[in-house]
Coordinates of C-alpha atoms in Angstrom, one line a residue:
M1447 CA 271.4 -121.9 39.3
I1448 CA 273.2 -124.6 37.4
Q1449 CA 275.4 -126.7 39.7
R1450 CA 277.0 -129.2 37.3
L1451 CA 277.2 -128.8 33.5
L1452 CA 277.9 -131.6 31.0
V1453 CA 279.6 -130.1 27.9
A1454 CA 278.6 -132.1 25.0
N1455 CA 281.5 -131.2 22.8
R1456 CA 285.3 -131.2 22.5
G1457 CA 288.4 -129.2 21.9
E1458 CA 288.7 -125.5 22.2
I1459 CA 284.9 -124.8 22.7
A1460 CA 284.7 -127.3 25.6
R1461 CA 287.8 -125.6 27.2
R1462 CA 286.1 -122.1 26.6
I1463 CA 282.8 -123.1 28.4
M1464 CA 284.7 -124.8 31.2
A1465 CA 286.7 -121.7 31.8
T1466 CA 283.6 -119.6 32.5
C1467 CA 282.2 -122.4 34.6
R1468 CA 285.3 -122.5 36.7
R1469 CA 285.1 -118.7 37.4
L1470 CA 281.4 -119.1 38.3
G1471 CA 281.9 -122.1 40.6
I1472 CA 280.0 -124.5 38.4
E1473 CA 281.3 -128.0 38.1
T1474 CA 281.8 -129.5 34.7
V1475 CA 281.6 -132.9 33.1
A1476 CA 283.4 -133.7 29.8
V1477 CA 282.5 -136.5 27.4
F1478 CA 285.1 -137.9 25.2
S1479 CA 285.7 -140.3 22.3
D1480 CA 288.5 -142.8 22.3
A1481 CA 290.4 -140.5 19.9
D1482 CA 290.2 -137.8 22.5
A1483 CA 291.3 -139.9 25.6
S1484 CA 294.3 -137.8 26.2
A1485 CA 292.9 -134.4 24.9
A1486 CA 293.6 -131.2 26.9
F1487 CA 289.9 -130.4 27.5
L1488 CA 289.6 -133.4 29.8
Q1489 CA 292.1 -131.7 32.2
D1490 CA 289.8 -128.7 32.5
A1491 CA 286.8 -130.8 33.6
D1492 CA 285.9 -131.9 37.1
L1493 CA 284.6 -135.2 35.8
S1494 CA 284.8 -137.0 32.4
V1495 CA 283.1 -139.9 30.8
G1496 CA 284.3 -142.0 27.9
I1497 CA 281.6 -142.5 25.2
G1498 CA 283.6 -144.7 22.9
G1499 CA 284.4 -144.7 19.2
N1500 CA 286.5 -142.3 17.1
T1501 CA 284.2 -140.7 14.5
P1502 CA 281.5 -138.2 15.5
A1503 CA 278.8 -140.8 14.6
Q1504 CA 280.4 -143.2 17.0
S1505 CA 280.7 -140.7 19.9
Y1506 CA 279.7 -137.1 20.0
L1507 CA 276.6 -137.5 17.9
R1508 CA 275.2 -140.3 20.2
I1509 CA 272.3 -138.7 22.2
D1510 CA 271.9 -141.8 24.3
A1511 CA 275.5 -141.9 25.4
I1512 CA 275.6 -138.3 26.3
L1513 CA 272.4 -138.4 28.4
A1514 CA 273.8 -141.6 30.1
A1515 CA 277.0 -139.7 30.9
A1516 CA 274.9 -136.8 32.4
A1517 CA 272.9 -139.3 34.5
A1518 CA 276.0 -141.2 35.7
T1519 CA 277.7 -137.9 36.9
G1520 CA 274.7 -136.1 38.4
A1521 CA 274.8 -133.2 35.9
D1522 CA 271.7 -131.0 35.9
A1523 CA 272.5 -129.2 32.6
V1524 CA 273.9 -129.8 29.2
H1525 CA 275.8 -127.2 26.9
P1526 CA 276.1 -128.3 23.2
G1527 CA 278.9 -125.9 22.3
Y1528 CA 278.9 -125.6 18.5
G1529 CA 278.8 -128.3 16.0
F1530 CA 277.8 -131.9 16.5
L1531 CA 274.3 -131.7 18.3
A1532 CA 274.3 -127.9 18.9
E1533 CA 271.6 -127.4 16.4
N1534 CA 269.7 -130.7 16.7
A1535 CA 266.1 -130.2 18.0
E1536 CA 265.8 -133.8 18.9
F1537 CA 268.8 -133.6 21.2
A1538 CA 267.4 -130.4 22.8
E1539 CA 264.1 -132.2 23.3
A1540 CA 265.8 -135.3 24.7
V1541 CA 267.7 -133.2 27.2
G1542 CA 264.5 -131.6 28.6
A1543 CA 262.8 -134.9 28.6
A1544 CA 265.5 -136.2 30.9
G1545 CA 264.9 -133.4 33.4
L1546 CA 268.0 -131.6 32.4
I1547 CA 268.4 -127.8 31.5
F1548 CA 269.5 -127.3 27.8
V1549 CA 271.7 -124.3 27.4
G1550 CA 270.5 -123.1 24.2
P1551 CA 267.2 -122.2 22.4
P1552 CA 264.0 -124.1 22.8
P1553 CA 263.6 -127.1 20.5
A1554 CA 260.9 -125.4 18.5
A1555 CA 263.2 -122.6 17.6
I1556 CA 265.9 -125.0 16.5
A1557 CA 263.5 -127.0 14.4
A1558 CA 262.2 -123.9 12.8
M1559 CA 265.6 -122.9 11.6
G1560 CA 266.9 -126.5 10.9
S1561 CA 265.5 -126.3 7.5
K1562 CA 266.8 -123.2 5.7
L1563 CA 263.9 -123.5 3.3
E1564 CA 261.3 -123.4 6.1
A1565 CA 263.3 -120.6 7.7
K1566 CA 263.0 -118.5 4.6
E1567 CA 259.2 -118.8 4.8
L1568 CA 259.2 -117.6 8.3
M1569 CA 261.4 -114.6 7.5
L1570 CA 259.5 -113.6 4.6
A1571 CA 256.4 -113.4 6.8
A1572 CA 258.5 -111.2 9.4
G1573 CA 259.5 -108.8 6.7
V1574 CA 263.2 -109.8 6.6
P1575 CA 264.8 -109.3 3.2
L1576 CA 265.4 -112.5 1.3
L1577 CA 267.5 -113.6 -1.8
P1578 CA 265.6 -115.1 -4.7
S1579 CA 265.6 -118.9 -4.2
A1580 CA 263.9 -122.2 -5.3
D1581 CA 263.4 -125.6 -3.5
L1582 CA 264.9 -128.3 -5.8
T1583 CA 263.3 -131.2 -3.8
D1584 CA 261.9 -134.0 -6.0
L1585 CA 262.4 -132.0 -9.2
D1586 CA 263.4 -133.7 -12.4
A1587 CA 266.3 -132.4 -14.6
A1588 CA 264.0 -130.1 -16.7
Q1589 CA 262.2 -128.7 -13.6
T1590 CA 265.5 -128.1 -11.8
A1591 CA 266.9 -126.2 -14.8
A1592 CA 263.7 -124.1 -15.0
A1593 CA 263.8 -123.3 -11.3
A1594 CA 267.5 -122.3 -11.5
H1595 CA 266.7 -120.1 -14.5
E1596 CA 263.9 -118.4 -12.5
V1597 CA 266.3 -117.7 -9.5
G1598 CA 269.0 -116.3 -12.1
Y1599 CA 272.6 -117.2 -12.7
P1600 CA 275.0 -117.3 -11.0
I1601 CA 273.3 -119.5 -8.3
L1602 CA 274.5 -121.2 -5.1
V1603 CA 273.2 -124.8 -4.5
K1604 CA 272.9 -125.1 -0.7
A1605 CA 272.0 -127.7 1.8
S1606 CA 268.8 -127.0 3.6
A1607 CA 270.2 -128.7 6.8
G1608 CA 273.4 -127.8 8.6
G1609 CA 276.0 -125.3 7.6
G1610 CA 279.7 -124.6 7.8
G1611 CA 280.2 -124.6 4.0
R1612 CA 279.1 -128.3 3.7
G1613 CA 276.8 -129.1 0.8
M1614 CA 277.4 -126.0 -1.2
R1615 CA 278.2 -125.6 -4.8
I1616 CA 278.5 -122.4 -7.0
V1617 CA 277.0 -122.7 -10.4
M1618 CA 277.9 -120.0 -13.0
A1619 CA 276.2 -121.7 -16.0
P1620 CA 273.4 -124.1 -16.7
E1621 CA 275.6 -126.8 -18.0
D1622 CA 277.1 -127.2 -14.6
L1623 CA 273.9 -127.3 -12.7
A1624 CA 273.1 -131.1 -12.6
E1625 CA 276.5 -132.1 -11.3
A1626 CA 276.4 -129.3 -8.7
V1627 CA 273.0 -130.5 -7.4
E1628 CA 274.1 -134.1 -7.2
G1629 CA 277.4 -133.2 -5.5
A1630 CA 275.7 -130.9 -2.9
S1631 CA 273.0 -133.2 -2.1
R1632 CA 275.4 -136.3 -1.6
E1633 CA 277.6 -134.1 0.6
A1634 CA 274.6 -132.8 2.6
K1635 CA 273.4 -136.3 3.1
S1636 CA 276.8 -137.4 4.4
A1637 CA 277.3 -134.5 6.7
F1638 CA 273.7 -133.8 8.1
G1639 CA 271.7 -136.9 7.2
D1640 CA 269.4 -134.8 5.0
G1641 CA 270.1 -134.4 1.3
T1642 CA 267.6 -131.7 0.6
V1643 CA 269.2 -128.8 -1.4
Y1644 CA 267.8 -125.6 -2.9
A1645 CA 269.1 -122.9 -5.3
E1646 CA 269.8 -119.3 -4.1
R1647 CA 270.9 -116.2 -6.0
Y1648 CA 274.7 -116.1 -5.7
V1649 CA 275.9 -112.5 -5.0
T1650 CA 279.5 -111.7 -5.8
P1651 CA 281.4 -109.9 -4.5
S1652 CA 279.6 -109.8 -1.3
R1653 CA 280.1 -109.4 2.4
H1654 CA 279.0 -111.7 5.2
V1655 CA 277.8 -109.8 8.3
E1656 CA 276.0 -111.4 11.3
V1657 CA 274.2 -110.0 14.2
Q1658 CA 274.6 -111.6 17.7
V1659 CA 271.2 -111.9 19.3
F1660 CA 269.9 -113.1 22.7
G1661 CA 266.5 -113.7 23.9
D1662 CA 265.1 -114.8 27.2
S1663 CA 261.9 -116.8 28.5
S1664 CA 259.9 -113.5 28.7
G1665 CA 260.1 -113.1 24.9
R1666 CA 262.5 -110.2 25.0
V1667 CA 265.2 -110.2 22.3
V1668 CA 268.3 -108.0 22.2
H1669 CA 271.2 -107.7 19.9
F1670 CA 274.9 -107.5 20.8
H1671 CA 275.9 -105.6 17.7
E1672 CA 277.4 -107.2 14.6
R1673 CA 280.4 -109.1 13.3
E1674 CA 281.9 -109.2 9.8
C1675 CA 283.1 -112.6 8.6
S1676 CA 283.7 -112.0 4.8
I1677 CA 287.2 -113.6 4.5
Q1678 CA 286.4 -117.2 3.8
R1679 CA 287.7 -120.3 2.1
R1680 CA 285.4 -122.9 0.8
H1681 CA 282.5 -121.0 2.3
Q1682 CA 284.0 -121.3 5.8
K1683 CA 285.2 -118.3 7.7
I1684 CA 288.9 -117.8 8.6
I1685 CA 289.0 -114.2 9.7
E1686 CA 286.2 -112.6 11.7
E1687 CA 285.9 -109.1 13.3
A1688 CA 283.7 -106.8 15.4
P1689 CA 282.3 -104.3 14.5
S1690 CA 282.0 -104.4 10.8
A1691 CA 284.1 -101.6 9.2
S1692 CA 282.4 -101.8 5.8
I1693 CA 278.9 -100.6 6.6
D1694 CA 277.5 -97.2 7.4
Q1695 CA 275.2 -96.4 10.4
T1696 CA 272.0 -96.6 8.5
T1697 CA 272.8 -100.1 7.2
R1698 CA 274.0 -101.1 10.6
T1699 CA 270.8 -99.9 12.3
A1700 CA 268.7 -101.8 9.6
L1701 CA 270.8 -105.0 10.1
H1702 CA 270.1 -104.9 13.9
E1703 CA 266.4 -104.3 13.6
A1704 CA 266.1 -107.1 11.0
A1705 CA 268.0 -109.5 13.2
I1706 CA 265.5 -108.6 16.1
R1707 CA 262.6 -109.3 13.8
A1708 CA 264.0 -112.7 12.7
A1709 CA 264.6 -113.9 16.2
G1710 CA 261.2 -112.7 17.4
A1711 CA 259.6 -114.6 14.5
I1712 CA 260.6 -118.0 16.0
D1713 CA 260.3 -117.0 19.8
Y1714 CA 264.0 -117.1 20.4
S1715 CA 265.6 -117.8 23.6
N1716 CA 269.4 -117.9 24.6
A1717 CA 272.2 -117.1 22.2
G1718 CA 271.9 -117.1 18.4
T1719 CA 273.3 -115.4 15.3
V1720 CA 271.3 -113.9 12.3
E1721 CA 273.5 -114.1 9.2
F1722 CA 273.1 -111.7 6.3
L1723 CA 274.6 -111.3 2.9
L1724 CA 275.5 -107.7 1.8
A1725 CA 275.5 -106.8 -1.9
P1726 CA 278.0 -104.2 -3.3
P1727 CA 276.8 -100.6 -2.8
D1728 CA 274.7 -99.2 -5.7
A1729 CA 275.5 -95.9 -7.6
N1730 CA 273.8 -93.9 -4.8
G1731 CA 275.9 -95.7 -2.1
H1732 CA 272.8 -97.8 -0.9
T1733 CA 273.7 -101.3 0.4
E1734 CA 271.2 -104.1 0.1
F1735 CA 271.3 -107.0 2.5
F1736 CA 269.5 -110.3 2.5
F1737 CA 268.8 -112.9 5.1
L1738 CA 270.9 -116.1 5.1
E1739 CA 270.2 -118.2 8.2
V1740 CA 270.0 -118.2 12.0
N1741 CA 272.6 -120.3 13.6
T1742 CA 270.8 -121.5 16.8
R1743 CA 274.0 -121.7 18.9
L1744 CA 277.0 -119.9 20.1
Q1745 CA 279.3 -119.0 17.1
V1746 CA 283.0 -119.8 16.8
E1747 CA 283.7 -116.1 16.4
H1748 CA 281.8 -115.0 19.6
A1749 CA 285.1 -113.9 21.1
V1750 CA 285.4 -110.8 19.1
T1751 CA 281.9 -109.6 20.3
E1752 CA 283.2 -110.4 23.9
A1753 CA 286.3 -108.3 23.4
V1754 CA 284.6 -105.1 22.1
L1755 CA 281.7 -105.3 24.5
G1756 CA 283.4 -106.6 27.6
V1757 CA 280.9 -109.3 28.1
D1758 CA 281.0 -113.1 28.7
L1759 CA 278.5 -114.6 26.3
V1760 CA 278.8 -118.1 27.8
E1761 CA 278.0 -116.7 31.3
L1762 CA 274.8 -115.0 29.8
Q1763 CA 273.9 -118.4 28.2
L1764 CA 274.1 -120.1 31.5
S1765 CA 272.1 -117.3 33.2
V1766 CA 269.3 -117.3 30.6
A1767 CA 269.1 -121.1 30.6
A1768 CA 268.6 -121.1 34.3
G1769 CA 265.7 -118.6 34.0
G1770 CA 267.5 -115.3 34.0
A1771 CA 266.7 -112.2 31.9
V1772 CA 268.8 -110.6 29.0
P1773 CA 270.0 -107.1 29.7
A1774 CA 268.3 -103.9 28.5
Q1775 CA 269.2 -103.1 25.0
D1776 CA 270.5 -99.6 26.0
S1777 CA 272.9 -101.2 28.5
I1778 CA 274.7 -103.2 25.8
G1779 CA 277.7 -101.2 24.5
P1780 CA 279.1 -99.0 23.3
V1781 CA 281.5 -100.9 21.1
N1782 CA 285.0 -100.4 22.6
G1783 CA 287.7 -100.4 19.7
H1784 CA 288.0 -103.3 17.3
A1785 CA 288.7 -107.0 17.5
I1786 CA 289.8 -109.5 14.9
E1787 CA 289.9 -113.3 15.2
A1788 CA 291.9 -115.6 13.0
R1789 CA 291.1 -119.3 12.8
L1790 CA 294.3 -121.3 12.8
Y1791 CA 293.6 -124.5 10.8
A1792 CA 295.6 -127.7 10.4
E1793 CA 295.8 -127.5 6.6
D1794 CA 298.2 -126.5 3.8
P1795 CA 297.0 -123.6 1.7
T1796 CA 299.9 -124.2 -0.8
E1797 CA 298.3 -127.7 -1.5
G1798 CA 294.7 -126.8 -2.0
F1799 CA 294.0 -126.5 1.7
R1800 CA 295.0 -130.2 2.1
P1801 CA 294.2 -131.3 5.8
S1802 CA 297.2 -132.0 8.0
T1803 CA 297.3 -134.5 10.8
G1804 CA 299.8 -135.5 13.4
T1805 CA 301.3 -134.7 16.8
V1806 CA 302.0 -131.1 17.6
S1807 CA 305.2 -131.2 19.8
A1808 CA 305.4 -127.4 20.2
F1809 CA 302.7 -124.7 20.1
A1810 CA 303.3 -121.2 21.4
V1811 CA 301.7 -117.8 20.4
P1812 CA 303.5 -114.7 21.5
G1813 CA 301.9 -111.2 22.2
E1814 CA 299.0 -109.8 24.0
V1815 CA 296.3 -111.8 22.2
R1816 CA 293.6 -114.2 23.4
V1817 CA 294.3 -117.8 22.4
D1818 CA 291.4 -120.4 22.5
S1819 CA 293.0 -123.7 21.6
A1820 CA 292.3 -127.4 21.7
I1821 CA 296.0 -128.1 22.1
P1822 CA 297.4 -125.4 24.4
N1823 CA 300.7 -127.2 24.9
G1824 CA 300.7 -129.5 21.9
G1825 CA 298.8 -132.7 21.2
E1826 CA 297.3 -134.9 18.6
V1827 CA 295.5 -133.4 15.5
S1828 CA 293.4 -136.4 14.3
Q1829 CA 291.6 -137.2 11.1
F1830 CA 288.2 -137.5 12.8
Y1831 CA 287.3 -133.9 13.6
D1832 CA 287.5 -130.3 12.4
P1833 CA 290.9 -129.0 11.5
M1834 CA 290.7 -125.8 13.6
I1835 CA 293.3 -126.0 16.3
A1836 CA 293.0 -122.5 17.8
K1837 CA 291.4 -119.1 17.5
V1838 CA 293.7 -116.2 18.0
V1839 CA 292.1 -112.8 18.9
S1840 CA 293.5 -109.3 19.0
H1841 CA 291.7 -106.3 20.5
A1842 CA 292.9 -102.8 20.0
A1843 CA 291.7 -99.2 19.7
T1844 CA 291.5 -99.3 16.0
R1845 CA 291.1 -101.8 13.2
E1846 CA 294.4 -101.3 11.7
A1847 CA 296.2 -101.7 15.2
A1848 CA 294.2 -104.9 15.8
A1849 CA 295.1 -106.3 12.3
R1850 CA 298.8 -105.5 12.8
S1851 CA 299.0 -106.9 16.4
L1852 CA 297.3 -110.1 15.4
A1853 CA 299.5 -110.5 12.3
A1854 CA 302.7 -110.0 14.5
S1855 CA 301.5 -112.7 17.0
L1856 CA 300.8 -115.1 14.2
A1857 CA 304.0 -114.5 12.5
G1858 CA 305.8 -115.4 15.6
T1859 CA 303.7 -118.4 16.5
V1860 CA 305.5 -121.8 16.7
I1861 CA 303.8 -124.8 15.6
D1862 CA 305.8 -128.1 15.1
G1863 CA 304.5 -131.3 13.6
I1864 CA 301.8 -130.3 11.1
K1865 CA 301.1 -127.8 8.3
T1866 CA 298.9 -124.8 9.1
N1867 CA 297.3 -121.8 7.5
R1868 CA 299.3 -119.5 9.7
D1869 CA 301.3 -117.8 7.0
L1870 CA 298.1 -117.3 4.8
L1871 CA 296.5 -115.5 7.7
V1872 CA 299.5 -113.2 8.4
R1873 CA 299.6 -112.2 4.7
T1874 CA 295.9 -111.6 4.5
L1875 CA 295.9 -109.4 7.8
R1876 CA 298.8 -107.3 6.3
H1877 CA 297.3 -107.0 2.7
P1878 CA 296.4 -103.5 1.5
E1879 CA 292.9 -104.7 0.5
F1880 CA 292.1 -106.1 3.9
L1881 CA 293.5 -103.1 5.7
G1882 CA 291.5 -100.9 3.4
T1883 CA 288.2 -102.8 4.2
K1884 CA 288.0 -104.2 0.8
G1885 CA 288.4 -107.8 1.9
D1886 CA 285.1 -109.3 0.6
S1887 CA 284.1 -112.9 0.1
E1888 CA 286.1 -113.1 -3.2
F1889 CA 289.4 -112.1 -1.5
L1890 CA 290.8 -115.6 -1.9
A1891 CA 289.4 -115.9 -5.4
R1892 CA 291.4 -112.8 -6.5
H1893 CA 294.6 -113.6 -4.4
D1894 CA 296.2 -117.2 -4.9
P1895 CA 296.0 -119.0 -1.5
A1896 CA 299.2 -120.9 -2.5
Q1897 CA 301.0 -117.6 -2.8
L1898 CA 299.6 -116.1 0.4
G1899 CA 300.4 -119.4 2.2
R1900 CA 304.1 -119.5 1.3
P1901 CA 306.6 -119.3 4.1
L1902 CA 306.9 -115.8 5.6
V1903 CA 310.7 -116.2 5.8
E1904 CA 312.0 -115.5 2.3
E1905 CA 314.9 -117.5 0.8
A1906 CA 317.7 -114.9 1.2
E1907 CA 316.7 -114.5 4.9
L1908 CA 316.4 -118.2 5.4
R1909 CA 320.2 -118.6 5.4
V1910 CA 320.5 -116.4 8.5
Y1911 CA 317.8 -118.4 10.2
A1912 CA 319.6 -121.7 9.3
M1913 CA 323.0 -120.2 10.9
A1914 CA 320.9 -119.6 14.1
A1915 CA 319.5 -123.1 13.9
A1916 CA 323.0 -124.5 13.7
L1917 CA 324.2 -122.4 16.6
G1918 CA 321.2 -123.4 18.8
V1919 CA 321.8 -127.2 18.0
Q1920 CA 325.4 -126.8 19.0
E1921 CA 324.6 -125.0 22.2
V1922 CA 322.0 -127.7 23.2
N1923 CA 324.5 -130.5 22.5
R1924 CA 327.2 -128.6 24.5
Q1925 CA 324.9 -128.3 27.6
A1926 CA 323.9 -132.0 27.3
D1927 CA 327.6 -133.1 27.5
Q1928 CA 328.9 -132.9 31.1
H1929 CA 332.4 -132.5 29.8
T1930 CA 331.6 -129.3 28.0
Q1931 CA 329.0 -127.6 30.1
A1932 CA 331.5 -125.1 31.5
V1933 CA 333.1 -124.4 28.2
A1934 CA 331.9 -121.4 26.1
T1935 CA 330.1 -122.2 22.9
G1936 CA 332.4 -122.3 19.9
F1937 CA 335.5 -123.0 21.9
R1938 CA 338.0 -125.5 20.4
N1939 CA 341.3 -126.7 21.6
V1940 CA 342.6 -126.3 18.0
A1941 CA 343.0 -122.4 17.2
T1942 CA 340.7 -122.7 14.4
S1943 CA 338.0 -125.4 13.8
A1944 CA 335.4 -125.6 11.0
Q1945 CA 332.0 -127.1 11.8
F1946 CA 329.2 -128.1 9.5
M1947 CA 325.6 -129.1 9.8
S1948 CA 323.1 -130.5 7.3
L1949 CA 319.5 -129.1 7.4
L1950 CA 316.3 -129.4 5.5
A1951 CA 314.0 -126.5 5.2
G1952 CA 310.9 -128.2 3.7
S1953 CA 312.5 -130.2 0.8
Q1954 CA 315.4 -127.7 0.4
P1955 CA 318.7 -129.0 1.7
L1956 CA 321.0 -126.5 3.4
E1957 CA 324.6 -127.1 4.4
V1958 CA 325.8 -124.7 7.1
R1959 CA 329.4 -124.3 7.7
Y1960 CA 331.1 -122.1 10.2
M1961 CA 334.4 -121.5 12.1
F1962 CA 335.2 -120.1 15.4
K1963 CA 338.7 -118.8 16.3
R1964 CA 339.2 -118.5 20.0
G1965 CA 335.5 -118.3 20.7
V1966 CA 334.8 -115.8 17.9
L1967 CA 332.9 -116.6 14.8
V1968 CA 335.1 -115.7 12.1
E1969 CA 333.5 -117.4 9.1
A1970 CA 330.1 -118.7 8.2
S1971 CA 328.3 -119.8 5.0
V1972 CA 325.0 -121.6 4.0
D1973 CA 325.1 -123.7 0.8
G1974 CA 328.5 -122.0 -0.2
V1975 CA 327.1 -118.4 0.1
A1976 CA 329.2 -116.5 2.7
L1977 CA 327.3 -114.6 5.5
E1978 CA 328.9 -111.1 5.6
S1979 CA 330.5 -110.1 8.9
P1980 CA 328.8 -112.7 11.2
V1981 CA 329.0 -111.8 14.9
V1982 CA 327.5 -113.9 17.8
H1983 CA 326.5 -111.5 20.6
G1984 CA 325.0 -114.1 22.8
V1985 CA 324.0 -117.8 22.8
S1986 CA 321.6 -119.9 25.0
A1987 CA 319.7 -123.1 24.6
T1988 CA 316.5 -121.1 23.4
Q1989 CA 317.9 -117.7 22.1
I1990 CA 320.6 -116.7 19.6
D1991 CA 321.7 -113.1 19.3
L1992 CA 323.4 -112.9 15.9
A1993 CA 324.4 -110.1 13.6
V1994 CA 325.0 -110.6 9.8
D1995 CA 326.1 -107.8 7.6
G1996 CA 325.5 -105.3 10.5
V1997 CA 321.9 -106.3 11.1
R1998 CA 321.5 -107.9 14.5
R1999 CA 318.5 -110.2 15.2
Q2000 CA 317.1 -112.0 18.3
F2001 CA 316.2 -115.5 17.3
N2002 CA 314.1 -117.7 19.6
V2003 CA 315.2 -121.2 19.0
R2004 CA 313.6 -124.5 20.0
V2005 CA 315.6 -127.7 19.4
L2006 CA 313.7 -130.9 19.2
A2007 CA 314.8 -134.4 18.5
R2008 CA 314.7 -134.1 14.7
S2009 CA 313.8 -130.6 14.1
V2010 CA 314.6 -127.0 15.0
S2011 CA 312.2 -123.9 15.0
V2012 CA 313.8 -120.6 14.7
A2013 CA 311.4 -117.6 15.3
T2014 CA 311.6 -113.9 15.2
T2015 CA 308.9 -111.2 15.0
R2016 CA 309.1 -111.5 11.1
G2017 CA 308.3 -115.2 10.9
V2018 CA 309.2 -118.8 11.8
A2019 CA 311.4 -121.2 10.0
W2020 CA 311.4 -124.9 10.5
F2021 CA 314.5 -127.1 9.8
E2022 CA 314.9 -130.9 9.9
R2023 CA 318.2 -132.0 11.2
V2024 CA 320.0 -134.4 8.8
P2025 CA 322.1 -136.8 10.8
R2026 CA 325.8 -136.9 9.7
F2027 CA 325.8 -140.7 9.7
V2028 CA 322.5 -142.2 8.7
P2029 CA 321.8 -145.4 10.8
P2030 CA 321.8 -148.4 8.5
E2031 CA 318.5 -149.6 9.9
A2032 CA 316.9 -146.4 8.4
N2033 CA 317.3 -147.9 4.9
A2034 CA 316.5 -151.6 5.8
K2035 CA 313.6 -153.1 4.1
P2036 CA 311.2 -155.6 5.8
G2037 CA 312.9 -158.9 6.1
H2038 CA 316.4 -157.5 5.8
M2039 CA 319.1 -157.8 8.4
V2040 CA 321.4 -155.1 9.6
A2041 CA 325.0 -155.8 10.8
T2042 CA 325.7 -154.8 14.3
M2043 CA 329.2 -153.6 13.3
P2044 CA 331.0 -152.4 10.1
G2045 CA 332.5 -155.4 8.2
T2046 CA 332.9 -157.0 4.7
I2047 CA 330.9 -159.8 3.4
V2048 CA 333.3 -162.6 2.3
A2049 CA 331.0 -165.5 1.6
V2050 CA 327.3 -166.0 0.7
N2051 CA 326.4 -169.7 1.3
A2052 CA 322.8 -169.6 0.1
K2053 CA 320.9 -168.5 -3.1
P2054 CA 317.3 -168.0 -3.8
G2055 CA 315.4 -171.2 -4.0
D2056 CA 317.7 -173.2 -1.5
V2057 CA 316.1 -175.0 1.3
V2058 CA 318.1 -174.3 4.6
E2059 CA 317.7 -175.8 8.0
A2060 CA 317.8 -173.9 11.3
G2061 CA 321.3 -173.1 12.3
A2062 CA 322.6 -173.1 8.7
T2063 CA 325.2 -170.4 7.9
L2064 CA 323.9 -168.0 5.2
V2065 CA 326.6 -165.3 5.2
V2066 CA 330.2 -165.0 6.5
M2067 CA 331.3 -161.5 7.5
E2068 CA 334.8 -160.3 8.3
A2069 CA 335.1 -157.6 10.8
M2070 CA 338.0 -156.5 12.9
K2071 CA 340.1 -159.4 11.6
M2072 CA 337.5 -162.0 12.6
E2073 CA 335.1 -164.0 10.6
L2074 CA 331.5 -164.1 11.9
A2075 CA 329.1 -166.6 10.8
I2076 CA 325.5 -165.2 10.2
T2077 CA 323.1 -168.2 10.7
T2078 CA 319.3 -168.6 10.3
S2079 CA 317.3 -169.3 13.4
V2080 CA 314.5 -171.0 11.5
A2081 CA 314.2 -173.5 8.6
G2082 CA 312.9 -172.1 5.3

């Protein structure tokens, strides 16, 4: 039995592994980079060790530093999580050589799958269906062109090492081949330290279906059914589900059997995933599938399998690593309902998925969903690591119910401080194509991500959200003032009193004006457009109950130092508060001075090029009937 486990990873997967260990009574050790010194996963560990640096190469990819941390803390096992060293045979070998348990497959299995080209040879021998492909290593331009022609266009140039969409280029025509090979090789070299690439037939549209497998030291391999991960951007998954709703039982059985053969061909042990590409059904309804790769680790999307099978795959990983056996195949299942996972990324789909970094001051996901997050209560999203900040998982009796539940939770999710793909996820989950199981790998090619990623709150509705934001700010200010805490919101000594507030919704300025008469809202407008029959039914620091034109809504409001979030089940709107009086120092440039009080400059005693001594008067300002001499403290 493992007593103390070092988790050689970070973020949400580190927190996920530690949660299972806490339940099992296993102590945990975290390692962290300088950039992660205040990260949430450190609070989940019993012990933690700093390994320096910011970038992965300076920290989480340092085998020596991780093994030193294990020795310093007395760990007896290491879990690699996913990413970083999870599929590094050298790391698995080093962990074993140090006398530690490696929670993953044996080094030989990792090495066998470390090169996709070598993996294809093994799968061919095991009778697993393969796509036409060609090794492009050390080929000149003419040979590369001939190899690509033999494979047949369109082709996908792929890195032999690594994964996650890195080192991939789609080539539709021969004239684009040379640039694609050079770019893919360069990216693969940077990401994985190996620039080897190969060409593979590109099937489009296609589906991406994977089978979760588990093996043990006795050589027995079982499957935990399949997942579909067809909705992708830049060859990276953003929505995953279990089971696949797009395949029939015949195809499902064949996929499971092929996955078992693939794992058996490399004497696989512990958790792994065999990934397949499915072509569109032919005229007779037959679906061809082809082997893609074996991921020799736990997958990001393992949570959907856990949801529909009621298992803890991390617990099984720990058990098998300690010498335990996998369960019998007939004891796994049946599948219960449907589960869908959405990956919440710190990126802006309206700007070509541009990454977003910064401090998340508010993060909250409503609804009965599972949230695996690197920043459970907010935190820093840095430039150094993957942009995924959370996985949100919904489990329901049917696929449609799971999709609608997940979309509703995401729509009401509050994230302050960064751009995210939340709205794109919501619109995808609600899209008729996705709900009709037609969401293949080309979904985001057919539907513009910039349109799917636009704010859920439409412009006409935004005015009502802005009114709720203004009322929320007013209530927070009232409660903060000890003189008005006992006074109802909207109360004025004057019978009628107009109020206004300037807000920014993105780059759009909004001027909110409203008037209370003896505590009753009698008039409201946003940007000069009147809100019909506004009625305030209730106000607190966090919730506004507001009716406009007979439609009543409950708004959850969060007022921060400079911004306000306003959320309903339909979506979240963010507003920046524009101060009524901008502080002068806000516009001051470096080297400029800002007066400490309003005044008038009545004399300037220096001009560019003058030589002045310390104490000399440069400017004379008149304020409150007094002249003030502004002197220099240094010569210059």
